PDB file of C-alpha atoms and ligand atoms in Angstrom:
ATOM      1  CA  MET A   2      -5.234  12.806  -6.690  1.00 46.00           C
ATOM      2  CA  LYS A   3      -5.863  16.147  -5.046  1.00 65.00           C
ATOM      3  CA  ARG A   4      -4.466  15.361  -1.639  1.00 85.00           C
ATOM      4  CA  GLU A   5      -1.824  13.001  -0.361  1.00 90.00           C
ATOM      5  CA  LEU A   6      -3.417  10.146   1.559  1.00 96.00           C
ATOM      6  CA  ARG A   7      -1.246   9.207   4.531  1.00 96.00           C
ATOM      7  CA  GLY A   8      -1.184   9.485   8.300  1.00 97.00           C
ATOM      8  CA  ALA A   9      -3.706   8.624  11.014  1.00 98.00           C
ATOM      9  CA  TYR A  10      -7.325   8.915   9.889  1.00 98.00           C
ATOM     10  CA  PRO A  11     -10.268   8.293  12.222  1.00 99.00           C
ATOM     11  CA  ALA A  12     -12.823   5.815  10.854  1.00 99.00           C
ATOM     12  CA  LEU A  13     -15.424   8.372  11.801  1.00 99.00           C
ATOM     13  CA  LEU A  14     -18.226   7.453  14.178  1.00 99.00           C
ATOM     14  CA  THR A  15     -21.640   8.599  12.982  1.00 99.00           C
ATOM     15  CA  PRO A  16     -23.565  10.469  15.690  1.00 98.00           C
ATOM     16  CA  PHE A  17     -27.229   9.487  15.954  1.00 98.00           C
ATOM     17  CA  LYS A  18     -30.048  10.682  18.175  1.00 98.00           C
ATOM     18  CA  GLY A  19     -33.312   8.767  18.011  1.00 96.00           C
ATOM     19  CA  GLU A  20     -31.921   6.894  14.961  1.00 96.00           C
ATOM     20  CA  LYS A  21     -31.414  10.207  13.110  1.00 97.00           C
ATOM     21  CA  LEU A  22     -28.119  11.785  12.075  1.00 98.00           C
ATOM     22  CA  TYR A  23     -27.103  14.207  14.835  1.00 98.00           C
ATOM     23  CA  GLU A  24     -25.278  16.973  12.999  1.00 98.00           C
ATOM     24  CA  LYS A  25     -24.306  18.975  16.055  1.00 98.00           C
ATOM     25  CA  GLY A  26     -22.494  15.934  17.456  1.00 98.00           C
ATOM     26  CA  LEU A  27     -20.860  15.370  14.079  1.00 98.00           C
ATOM     27  CA  GLU A  28     -19.479  18.896  14.064  1.00 98.00           C
ATOM     28  CA  GLN A  29     -18.169  18.490  17.603  1.00 98.00           C
ATOM     29  CA  LEU A  30     -16.567  15.138  16.856  1.00 98.00           C
ATOM     30  CA  LEU A  31     -14.849  16.392  13.699  1.00 98.00           C
ATOM     31  CA  GLY A  32     -13.564  19.423  15.601  1.00 98.00           C
ATOM     32  CA  TYR A  33     -12.247  17.199  18.400  1.00 98.00           C
ATOM     33  CA  CYS A  34     -10.322  14.985  15.968  1.00 98.00           C
ATOM     34  CA  LEU A  35      -9.003  17.889  13.866  1.00 98.00           C
ATOM     35  CA  LYS A  36      -7.676  19.555  16.992  1.00 98.00           C
ATOM     36  CA  LYS A  37      -5.777  16.371  17.824  1.00 98.00           C
ATOM     37  CA  GLY A  38      -4.124  16.371  14.412  1.00 98.00           C
ATOM     38  CA  ALA A  39      -6.380  14.379  12.068  1.00 98.00           C
ATOM     39  CA  ALA A  40      -5.291  14.962   8.475  1.00 97.00           C
ATOM     40  CA  GLY A  41      -8.146  12.911   7.058  1.00 98.00           C
ATOM     41  CA  PHE A  42     -11.283  10.898   7.792  1.00 98.00           C
ATOM     42  CA  TYR A  43     -12.824   7.657   6.574  1.00 99.00           C
ATOM     43  CA  VAL A  44     -16.552   8.350   6.471  1.00 99.00           C
ATOM     44  CA  GLY A  45     -19.526   6.000   6.760  1.00 98.00           C
ATOM     45  CA  GLY A  46     -17.646   2.696   6.973  1.00 98.00           C
ATOM     46  CA  SER A  47     -18.074  -0.100   9.519  1.00 97.00           C
ATOM     47  CA  THR A  48     -17.251   2.178  12.436  1.00 98.00           C
ATOM     48  CA  GLY A  49     -19.640   4.767  10.973  1.00 98.00           C
ATOM     49  CA  GLU A  50     -22.444   2.161  10.962  1.00 98.00           C
ATOM     50  CA  GLY A  51     -22.728   2.597   7.205  1.00 98.00           C
ATOM     51  CA  PHE A  52     -23.964  -0.982   6.877  1.00 98.00           C
ATOM     52  CA  LEU A  53     -27.006  -0.074   8.990  1.00 98.00           C
ATOM     53  CA  MET A  54     -27.876   3.106   7.130  1.00 98.00           C
ATOM     54  CA  ARG A  55     -30.210   3.711   4.234  1.00 98.00           C
ATOM     55  CA  LYS A  56     -28.730   5.170   1.066  1.00 98.00           C
ATOM     56  CA  GLU A  57     -30.334   8.604   1.627  1.00 98.00           C
ATOM     57  CA  GLU A  58     -28.883   8.786   5.147  1.00 98.00           C
ATOM     58  CA  ARG A  59     -25.455   7.844   3.849  1.00 98.00           C
ATOM     59  CA  ILE A  60     -25.640  10.635   1.274  1.00 98.00           C
ATOM     60  CA  ARG A  61     -26.725  13.073   3.987  1.00 98.00           C
ATOM     61  CA  LEU A  62     -23.752  12.003   6.115  1.00 98.00           C
ATOM     62  CA  LEU A  63     -21.239  12.383   3.256  1.00 99.00           C
ATOM     63  CA  THR A  64     -22.693  15.807   2.479  1.00 98.00           C
ATOM     64  CA  ALA A  65     -22.619  17.017   6.091  1.00 98.00           C
ATOM     65  CA  VAL A  66     -19.040  15.879   6.686  1.00 99.00           C
ATOM     66  CA  LYS A  67     -17.791  17.654   3.562  1.00 98.00           C
ATOM     67  CA  GLU A  68     -19.686  20.807   4.524  1.00 98.00           C
ATOM     68  CA  ILE A  69     -18.112  20.833   7.984  1.00 98.00           C
ATOM     69  CA  VAL A  70     -14.570  19.795   7.034  1.00 98.00           C
ATOM     70  CA  GLY A  71     -14.253  21.697   3.765  1.00 98.00           C
ATOM     71  CA  GLU A  72     -10.620  21.664   2.703  1.00 97.00           C
ATOM     72  CA  ARG A  73      -9.210  21.091   6.187  1.00 97.00           C
ATOM     73  CA  ALA A  74      -8.652  17.332   5.788  1.00 98.00           C
ATOM     74  CA  ALA A  75      -8.681  14.536   3.238  1.00 98.00           C
ATOM     75  CA  LEU A  76     -11.962  12.631   3.021  1.00 98.00           C
ATOM     76  CA  ILE A  77     -12.429   9.009   2.041  1.00 98.00           C
ATOM     77  CA  ALA A  78     -16.031   7.929   1.509  1.00 99.00           C
ATOM     78  CA  TYR A  79     -17.115   4.389   2.253  1.00 98.00           C
ATOM     79  CA  THR A  80     -19.405   3.747  -0.700  1.00 98.00           C
ATOM     80  CA  GLY A  81     -19.795  -0.027  -0.671  1.00 98.00           C
ATOM     81  CA  SER A  82     -23.131  -1.791  -0.928  1.00 98.00           C
ATOM     82  CA  LEU A  83     -24.155  -5.328  -1.755  1.00 97.00           C
ATOM     83  CA  ARG A  84     -26.193  -3.746  -4.517  1.00 97.00           C
ATOM     84  CA  LEU A  85     -23.640  -2.677  -7.128  1.00 98.00           C
ATOM     85  CA  SER A  86     -25.865   0.025  -8.612  1.00 98.00           C
ATOM     86  CA  GLU A  87     -26.194   1.610  -5.166  1.00 98.00           C
ATOM     87  CA  ALA A  88     -22.426   1.466  -4.573  1.00 98.00           C
ATOM     88  CA  VAL A  89     -21.901   3.180  -7.940  1.00 98.00           C
ATOM     89  CA  GLU A  90     -24.442   5.881  -7.088  1.00 98.00           C
ATOM     90  CA  LEU A  91     -22.793   6.556  -3.728  1.00 98.00           C
ATOM     91  CA  SER A  92     -19.351   6.680  -5.376  1.00 98.00           C
ATOM     92  CA  GLU A  93     -20.583   9.178  -7.968  1.00 98.00           C
ATOM     93  CA  THR A  94     -22.091  11.251  -5.166  1.00 98.00           C
ATOM     94  CA  ALA A  95     -18.770  11.251  -3.273  1.00 98.00           C
ATOM     95  CA  ALA A  96     -17.010  12.479  -6.425  1.00 98.00           C
ATOM     96  CA  LYS A  97     -19.537  15.303  -6.883  1.00 98.00           C
ATOM     97  CA  LEU A  98     -19.196  16.293  -3.237  1.00 98.00           C
ATOM     98  CA  GLY A  99     -15.440  16.720  -3.610  1.00 98.00           C
ATOM     99  CA  TYR A 100     -14.210  13.676  -1.657  1.00 98.00           C
ATOM    100  CA  ASP A 101     -10.632  12.554  -2.213  1.00 98.00           C
ATOM    101  CA  ALA A 102     -11.171   8.802  -2.486  1.00 98.00           C
ATOM    102  CA  ILE A 103     -13.718   6.007  -2.111  1.00 98.00           C
ATOM    103  CA  SER A 104     -13.476   2.617  -0.457  1.00 98.00           C
ATOM    104  CA  SER A 105     -15.454  -0.595  -0.084  1.00 98.00           C
ATOM    105  CA  VAL A 106     -15.171  -4.132   1.234  1.00 98.00           C
ATOM    106  CA  PRO A 107     -15.693  -6.785  -1.439  1.00 98.00           C
ATOM    107  CA  PRO A 108     -19.307  -7.856  -1.977  1.00 98.00           C
ATOM    108  CA  PHE A 109     -20.040 -10.390   0.756  1.00 97.00           C
ATOM    109  CA  TYR A 110     -22.614 -12.839   2.163  1.00 96.00           C
ATOM    110  CA  TYR A 111     -23.277 -14.577  -1.146  1.00 96.00           C
ATOM    111  CA  ASP A 112     -20.289 -16.398  -2.512  1.00 95.00           C
ATOM    112  CA  PHE A 113     -20.084 -14.169  -5.580  1.00 97.00           C
ATOM    113  CA  GLY A 114     -16.667 -15.452  -6.694  1.00 97.00           C
ATOM    114  CA  PHE A 115     -13.574 -13.435  -7.578  1.00 98.00           C
ATOM    115  CA  ARG A 116     -14.690 -12.497 -11.086  1.00 98.00           C
ATOM    116  CA  ALA A 117     -17.702 -10.707  -9.613  1.00 98.00           C
ATOM    117  CA  VAL A 118     -15.497  -9.070  -6.964  1.00 98.00           C
ATOM    118  CA  LYS A 119     -13.200  -7.742  -9.698  1.00 98.00           C
ATOM    119  CA  GLU A 120     -16.113  -6.461 -11.740  1.00 98.00           C
ATOM    120  CA  TYR A 121     -17.571  -4.786  -8.649  1.00 98.00           C
ATOM    121  CA  TYR A 122     -14.325  -2.940  -7.931  1.00 98.00           C
ATOM    122  CA  GLY A 123     -13.870  -2.186 -11.639  1.00 98.00           C
ATOM    123  CA  ALA A 124     -17.271  -0.463 -11.722  1.00 98.00           C
ATOM    124  CA  LEU A 125     -16.499   1.608  -8.609  1.00 98.00           C
ATOM    125  CA  ALA A 126     -13.051   2.545  -9.919  1.00 98.00           C
ATOM    126  CA  GLN A 127     -14.673   4.051 -12.998  1.00 98.00           C
ATOM    127  CA  THR A 128     -16.821   6.553 -11.126  1.00 97.00           C
ATOM    128  CA  GLY A 129     -14.105   9.182 -10.874  1.00 93.00           C
ATOM    129  CA  LEU A 130     -12.274   8.940  -7.541  1.00 98.00           C
ATOM    130  CA  PRO A 131      -9.254   6.828  -6.563  1.00 98.00           C
ATOM    131  CA  LEU A 132     -10.404   3.598  -4.927  1.00 98.00           C
ATOM    132  CA  LEU A 133      -9.061   1.899  -1.826  1.00 98.00           C
ATOM    133  CA  ILE A 134      -9.757  -1.833  -1.648  1.00 98.00           C
ATOM    134  CA  TYR A 135     -10.747  -2.871   1.882  1.00 98.00           C
ATOM    135  CA  SER A 136      -9.517  -6.250   3.100  1.00 97.00           C
ATOM    136  CA  ILE A 137     -11.045  -7.329   6.425  1.00 96.00           C
ATOM    137  CA  ALA A 138     -11.580 -10.888   7.616  1.00 93.00           C
ATOM    138  CA  SER A 139     -15.041 -10.145   9.038  1.00 92.00           C
ATOM    139  CA  SER A 140     -16.349  -9.523   5.504  1.00 95.00           C
ATOM    140  CA  GLY A 141     -15.894 -13.261   5.006  1.00 94.00           C
ATOM    141  CA  VAL A 142     -14.144 -12.661   1.670  1.00 96.00           C
ATOM    142  CA  ARG A 143     -10.522 -13.721   1.724  1.00 95.00           C
ATOM    143  CA  LEU A 144      -8.203 -11.778  -0.550  1.00 97.00           C
ATOM    144  CA  ASP A 145      -4.838 -13.516  -0.770  1.00 97.00           C
ATOM    145  CA  PHE A 146      -1.607 -12.094  -2.229  1.00 98.00           C
ATOM    146  CA  GLY A 147      -2.466 -13.061  -5.820  1.00 98.00           C
ATOM    147  CA  LYS A 148      -5.969 -11.589  -5.659  1.00 98.00           C
ATOM    148  CA  LEU A 149      -4.793  -8.415  -3.950  1.00 98.00           C
ATOM    149  CA  CYS A 150      -2.165  -7.977  -6.679  1.00 98.00           C
ATOM    150  CA  GLU A 151      -4.822  -8.344  -9.369  1.00 98.00           C
ATOM    151  CA  LEU A 152      -7.015  -5.755  -7.653  1.00 98.00           C
ATOM    152  CA  LEU A 153      -4.178  -3.311  -6.997  1.00 98.00           C
ATOM    153  CA  GLU A 154      -3.170  -3.456 -10.644  1.00 98.00           C
ATOM    154  CA  MET A 155      -6.600  -2.296 -11.798  1.00 98.00           C
ATOM    155  CA  GLU A 156      -6.942   1.203 -13.199  1.00 97.00           C
ATOM    156  CA  ASN A 157      -7.791   3.867 -10.615  1.00 98.00           C
ATOM    157  CA  VAL A 158      -7.139   1.576  -7.659  1.00 98.00           C
ATOM    158  CA  ALA A 159      -5.031   3.765  -5.382  1.00 98.00           C
ATOM    159  CA  GLY A 160      -4.394   1.282  -2.610  1.00 98.00           C
ATOM    160  CA  LEU A 161      -5.677  -0.789   0.222  1.00 98.00           C
ATOM    161  CA  LYS A 162      -7.131  -0.566   3.706  1.00 98.00           C
ATOM    162  CA  PHE A 163      -5.568  -3.593   5.330  1.00 98.00           C
ATOM    163  CA  THR A 164      -7.486  -4.713   8.419  1.00 98.00           C
ATOM    164  CA  GLU A 165      -5.525  -7.921   8.806  1.00 97.00           C
ATOM    165  CA  SER A 166      -2.612  -9.022  10.939  1.00 96.00           C
ATOM    166  CA  ASP A 167      -0.426 -10.690   8.334  1.00 98.00           C
ATOM    167  CA  PHE A 168       2.308  -8.076   8.141  1.00 98.00           C
ATOM    168  CA  PHE A 169       4.430 -10.250   5.866  1.00 98.00           C
ATOM    169  CA  LEU A 170       1.618  -9.952   3.325  1.00 98.00           C
ATOM    170  CA  LEU A 171       1.484  -6.167   3.839  1.00 98.00           C
ATOM    171  CA  GLN A 172       5.266  -5.870   3.431  1.00 98.00           C
ATOM    172  CA  GLN A 173       5.271  -7.966   0.261  1.00 98.00           C
ATOM    173  CA  LEU A 174       2.479  -5.875  -1.261  1.00 98.00           C
ATOM    174  CA  LYS A 175       4.230  -2.605  -0.437  1.00 98.00           C
ATOM    175  CA  ALA A 176       7.520  -3.948  -1.830  1.00 98.00           C
ATOM    176  CA  LYS A 177       5.808  -4.898  -5.080  1.00 98.00           C
ATOM    177  CA  TYR A 178       3.692  -1.722  -5.355  1.00 98.00           C
ATOM    178  CA  PRO A 179       5.568   1.079  -3.570  1.00 98.00           C
ATOM    179  CA  GLU A 180       3.352   3.701  -5.223  1.00 98.00           C
ATOM    180  CA  LYS A 181       0.131   2.190  -3.817  1.00 98.00           C
ATOM    181  CA  ILE A 182      -1.198   3.548  -0.536  1.00 98.00           C
ATOM    182  CA  ILE A 183      -1.659   1.032   2.265  1.00 98.00           C
ATOM    183  CA  PHE A 184      -3.535   1.951   5.425  1.00 98.00           C
ATOM    184  CA  ASN A 185      -3.195  -0.270   8.467  1.00 98.00           C
ATOM    185  CA  GLY A 186      -6.670  -1.135   9.784  1.00 98.00           C
ATOM    186  CA  LYS A 187      -6.121  -2.786  13.149  1.00 98.00           C
ATOM    187  CA  ASP A 188      -5.600   0.044  15.616  1.00 98.00           C
ATOM    188  CA  GLU A 189      -3.959  -2.231  18.174  1.00 98.00           C
ATOM    189  CA  MET A 190      -1.205  -3.042  15.635  1.00 98.00           C
ATOM    190  CA  LEU A 191      -0.617   0.311  13.920  1.00 98.00           C
ATOM    191  CA  ALA A 192       3.086   0.469  14.837  1.00 98.00           C
ATOM    192  CA  SER A 193       3.690  -3.019  13.410  1.00 98.00           C
ATOM    193  CA  GLY A 194       1.800  -2.149  10.232  1.00 98.00           C
ATOM    194  CA  LEU A 195       3.830   1.032   9.746  1.00 98.00           C
ATOM    195  CA  ILE A 196       7.089  -0.831  10.254  1.00 98.00           C
ATOM    196  CA  ALA A 197       5.941  -3.338   7.623  1.00 98.00           C
ATOM    197  CA  GLY A 198       5.496  -0.435   5.209  1.00 98.00           C
ATOM    198  CA  ALA A 199       2.005   1.012   5.697  1.00 98.00           C
ATOM    199  CA  ASP A 200       1.614   4.702   4.828  1.00 98.00           C
ATOM    200  CA  GLY A 201      -0.754   5.327   7.704  1.00 98.00           C
ATOM    201  CA  GLY A 202      -3.668   3.925   9.609  1.00 98.00           C
ATOM    202  CA  ILE A 203      -7.448   4.199   9.646  1.00 98.00           C
ATOM    203  CA  GLY A 204      -9.319   3.134  12.745  1.00 98.00           C
ATOM    204  CA  SER A 205     -12.280   3.372  15.051  1.00 98.00           C
ATOM    205  CA  THR A 206     -10.396   4.145  18.263  1.00 99.00           C
ATOM    206  CA  TYR A 207      -8.733   7.121  16.533  1.00 99.00           C
ATOM    207  CA  ASN A 208     -11.979   9.032  17.219  1.00 99.00           C
ATOM    208  CA  LEU A 209     -10.939   8.987  20.872  1.00 98.00           C
ATOM    209  CA  MET A 210      -7.140   8.806  20.674  1.00 98.00           C
ATOM    210  CA  GLU A 211      -6.152  10.550  17.446  1.00 98.00           C
ATOM    211  CA  ASP A 212      -3.202  12.245  19.171  1.00 98.00           C
ATOM    212  CA  LYS A 213      -1.705   8.883  20.175  1.00 98.00           C
ATOM    213  CA  TYR A 214      -1.917   7.486  16.646  1.00 98.00           C
ATOM    214  CA  VAL A 215      -0.397  10.652  15.191  1.00 98.00           C
ATOM    215  CA  ALA A 216       2.434  10.171  17.707  1.00 98.00           C
ATOM    216  CA  VAL A 217       2.906   6.535  16.638  1.00 98.00           C
ATOM    217  CA  CYS A 218       3.122   7.604  12.975  1.00 98.00           C
ATOM    218  CA  ASP A 219       5.607  10.368  13.811  1.00 98.00           C
ATOM    219  CA  ALA A 220       7.773   8.069  15.932  1.00 98.00           C
ATOM    220  CA  VAL A 221       7.973   5.405  13.202  1.00 98.00           C
ATOM    221  CA  ARG A 222       8.782   8.071  10.608  1.00 98.00           C
ATOM    222  CA  ARG A 223      11.651   9.291  12.827  1.00 98.00           C
ATOM    223  CA  GLY A 224      12.857   5.718  13.263  1.00 98.00           C
ATOM    224  CA  ASP A 225      12.063   5.759  16.989  1.00 98.00           C
ATOM    225  CA  ALA A 226      10.604   2.263  17.382  1.00 97.00           C
ATOM    226  CA  ALA A 227      10.810   2.361  21.189  1.00 98.00           C
ATOM    227  CA  GLU A 228       8.653   5.476  21.373  1.00 98.00           C
ATOM    228  CA  ALA A 229       6.202   4.040  18.814  1.00 98.00           C
ATOM    229  CA  ALA A 230       5.876   0.883  20.910  1.00 98.00           C
ATOM    230  CA  ARG A 231       5.389   2.873  24.110  1.00 98.00           C
ATOM    231  CA  VAL A 232       2.559   5.036  22.717  1.00 98.00           C
ATOM    232  CA  GLN A 233       1.008   2.025  20.972  1.00 98.00           C
ATOM    233  CA  ALA A 234       0.948   0.115  24.252  1.00 98.00           C
ATOM    234  CA  SER A 235      -0.754   3.007  26.047  1.00 98.00           C
ATOM    235  CA  ALA A 236      -3.474   3.167  23.353  1.00 98.00           C
ATOM    236  CA  ASN A 237      -3.864  -0.600  23.495  1.00 98.00           C
ATOM    237  CA  GLU A 238      -4.891  -0.510  27.169  1.00 98.00           C
ATOM    238  CA  ILE A 239      -7.934   1.525  26.143  1.00 98.00           C
ATOM    239  CA  THR A 240      -8.583  -0.515  22.994  1.00 98.00           C
ATOM    240  CA  ALA A 241      -8.572  -3.721  25.042  1.00 98.00           C
ATOM    241  CA  ALA A 242     -11.278  -2.249  27.301  1.00 98.00           C
ATOM    242  CA  LEU A 243     -13.284  -1.143  24.248  1.00 98.00           C
ATOM    243  CA  LEU A 244     -13.016  -4.605  22.720  1.00 98.00           C
ATOM    244  CA  ARG A 245     -14.383  -6.061  25.956  1.00 98.00           C
ATOM    245  CA  VAL A 246     -17.533  -3.868  26.000  1.00 98.00           C
ATOM    246  CA  GLY A 247     -17.998  -3.700  22.215  1.00 98.00           C
ATOM    247  CA  VAL A 248     -15.886  -1.274  20.177  1.00 98.00           C
ATOM    248  CA  ILE A 249     -18.498   0.924  18.488  1.00 98.00           C
ATOM    249  CA  PRO A 250     -21.068   1.283  21.326  1.00 98.00           C
ATOM    250  CA  GLY A 251     -18.144   1.549  23.752  1.00 98.00           C
ATOM    251  CA  LEU A 252     -16.526   4.338  21.745  1.00 98.00           C
ATOM    252  CA  LYS A 253     -19.778   6.294  21.685  1.00 98.00           C
ATOM    253  CA  VAL A 254     -19.950   6.129  25.481  1.00 98.00           C
ATOM    254  CA  ALA A 255     -16.254   7.017  25.804  1.00 98.00           C
ATOM    255  CA  MET A 256     -16.755  10.066  23.581  1.00 98.00           C
ATOM    256  CA  GLU A 257     -19.635  11.183  25.777  1.00 98.00           C
ATOM    257  CA  MET A 258     -17.359  10.766  28.809  1.00 98.00           C
ATOM    258  CA  VAL A 259     -14.738  13.073  27.277  1.00 98.00           C
ATOM    259  CA  GLY A 260     -17.442  15.625  26.491  1.00 98.00           C
ATOM    260  CA  VAL A 261     -18.281  14.902  22.872  1.00 98.00           C
ATOM    261  CA  ASP A 262     -21.901  13.822  22.618  1.00 98.00           C
ATOM    262  CA  VAL A 263     -22.201  11.497  19.631  1.00 98.00           C
ATOM    263  CA  GLY A 264     -25.465   9.927  20.764  1.00 98.00           C
ATOM    264  CA  GLU A 265     -26.128   6.230  20.550  1.00 97.00           C
ATOM    265  CA  CYS A 266     -25.684   3.425  18.023  1.00 98.00           C
ATOM    266  CA  LEU A 267     -28.394   2.247  15.681  1.00 98.00           C
ATOM    267  CA  ARG A 268     -30.139  -0.957  16.665  1.00 98.00           C
ATOM    268  CA  PRO A 269     -29.407  -3.864  16.724  1.00 98.00           C
ATOM    269  CA  PHE A 270     -26.296  -2.569  18.563  1.00 98.00           C
ATOM    270  CA  ALA A 271     -27.185  -2.989  22.244  1.00 97.00           C
ATOM    271  CA  PRO A 272     -26.477  -0.088  24.620  1.00 96.00           C
ATOM    272  CA  LEU A 273     -23.793  -0.669  27.261  1.00 98.00           C
ATOM    273  CA  THR A 274     -24.873  -2.084  30.605  1.00 98.00           C
ATOM    274  CA  ALA A 275     -24.215  -0.080  33.777  1.00 98.00           C
ATOM    275  CA  GLU A 276     -21.396  -2.512  34.643  1.00 98.00           C
ATOM    276  CA  ASP A 277     -19.755  -2.018  31.256  1.00 98.00           C
ATOM    277  CA  ARG A 278     -19.980   1.762  31.585  1.00 98.00           C
ATOM    278  CA  ALA A 279     -18.314   1.608  34.987  1.00 98.00           C
ATOM    279  CA  PHE A 280     -15.613  -0.713  33.667  1.00 98.00           C
ATOM    280  CA  LEU A 281     -14.961   1.577  30.702  1.00 98.00           C
ATOM    281  CA  ARG A 282     -14.817   4.682  32.898  1.00 98.00           C
ATOM    282  CA  GLY A 283     -12.264   2.918  35.091  1.00 98.00           C
ATOM    283  CA  ALA A 284     -10.116   2.059  32.058  1.00 98.00           C
ATOM    284  CA  LEU A 285     -10.285   5.636  30.730  1.00 98.00           C
ATOM    285  CA  GLU A 286      -9.304   7.014  34.127  1.00 98.00           C
ATOM    286  CA  LYS A 287      -6.454   4.574  34.478  1.00 98.00           C
ATOM    287  CA  GLY A 288      -5.250   5.360  30.953  1.00 98.00           C
ATOM    288  CA  GLY A 289      -5.230   9.098  31.644  1.00 97.00           C
ATOM    289  CA  ILE A 290      -7.995   9.853  29.127  1.00 97.00           C
ATOM    290  CA  LEU A 291     -10.312  11.060  31.907  1.00 96.00           C
TER     291      LEU A 291
HETATM  292  O1  MN9 B 554     -10.702  -1.169  10.417  1.00 78.98           O
HETATM  293  C1  MN9 B 554     -11.735  -1.123  12.549  1.00 78.98           C
HETATM  294  N1  MN9 B 554     -12.427  -2.316  12.277  1.00 78.98           N
HETATM  295  C2  MN9 B 554     -13.756  -2.346  12.339  1.00 78.98           C
HETATM  296  C3  MN9 B 554     -11.147  -0.560  11.309  1.00 78.98           C
HETATM  297  O2  MN9 B 554     -14.447  -1.401  12.635  1.00 78.98           O
HETATM  298  C4  MN9 B 554     -14.396  -3.640  11.997  1.00 78.98           C
HETATM  299  C5  MN9 B 554     -10.662  -1.172  13.634  1.00 78.98           C
HETATM  300  O3  MN9 B 554     -10.411   0.161  13.919  1.00 78.98           O
HETATM  301  C6  MN9 B 554     -11.050  -1.938  14.882  1.00 78.98           C
HETATM  302  O4  MN9 B 554     -12.277  -1.477  15.373  1.00 78.98           O
HETATM  303  C7  MN9 B 554     -10.013  -1.792  16.008  1.00 78.98           C
HETATM  304  C8  MN9 B 554     -10.356  -2.598  17.248  1.00 78.98           C
HETATM  305  O5  MN9 B 554     -10.157  -3.961  17.023  1.00 78.98           O
HETATM  306  O6  MN9 B 554      -8.775  -2.168  15.515  1.00 78.98           O
END
């Protein structure tokens, strides 16, 4: 692996204008996060609306991000697709572009069964880059301790993005595989995930509050749990407001409010209502973001 994967990585929003990738906004957003201490990015995943994008657009996004970031941060490409051949093609593209790792949720919607899930990850793991398994309840695919162990033991599987709240499970995995990288995925519980043994976090609200998550990571590393809890709680006030209006469309509006124009979400995401905008502005003001 070229670069150490740890710390607080934004699950990068993808700026769109008129349903087209908005590269100027992308450059601004990356600059904003880098300035606040981002050591890496997770590109084109759920937060990046990767599930709504065509393959060609996803390749354009991966290309543009690498061009802008260069060697300044680690880059993890979300390369998953229900179509295995497409996921393989995207993973090969990420390797050619010079990404540091790839990641995907298990194949979902159809009940493919665990053998198919293992074969899917096995195929991605053979495309050249270290692979991070992505466990998230909303995929509908439940990966329990035994299954996660089987996946983590596969060749070229570097670790796991753990968007779950069972920190006993996280701790047991880290204890069994100390060399595997585990990223906490629920922003509102980063401090707890780190205390359970996570190496860092990846999340949507990091686009807006990267500095706070860097501070949580630093505090836990220093053993200052009180400070970690304090900063976590201040981020959570904003996250709670974002959850109320819808995290991804809400984040895009919040970014605009702090002066980073990342455009709007792809449909079917609905734009925020005037009431929701006002509510969000109030929360950002109260939280000291505005
Ligand atoms: O894993 C994100 N999950 C999704 C990353 O995008 C589905 C999180 O960052 C959440 O958006 C965040 C708010 O619940 O924790």
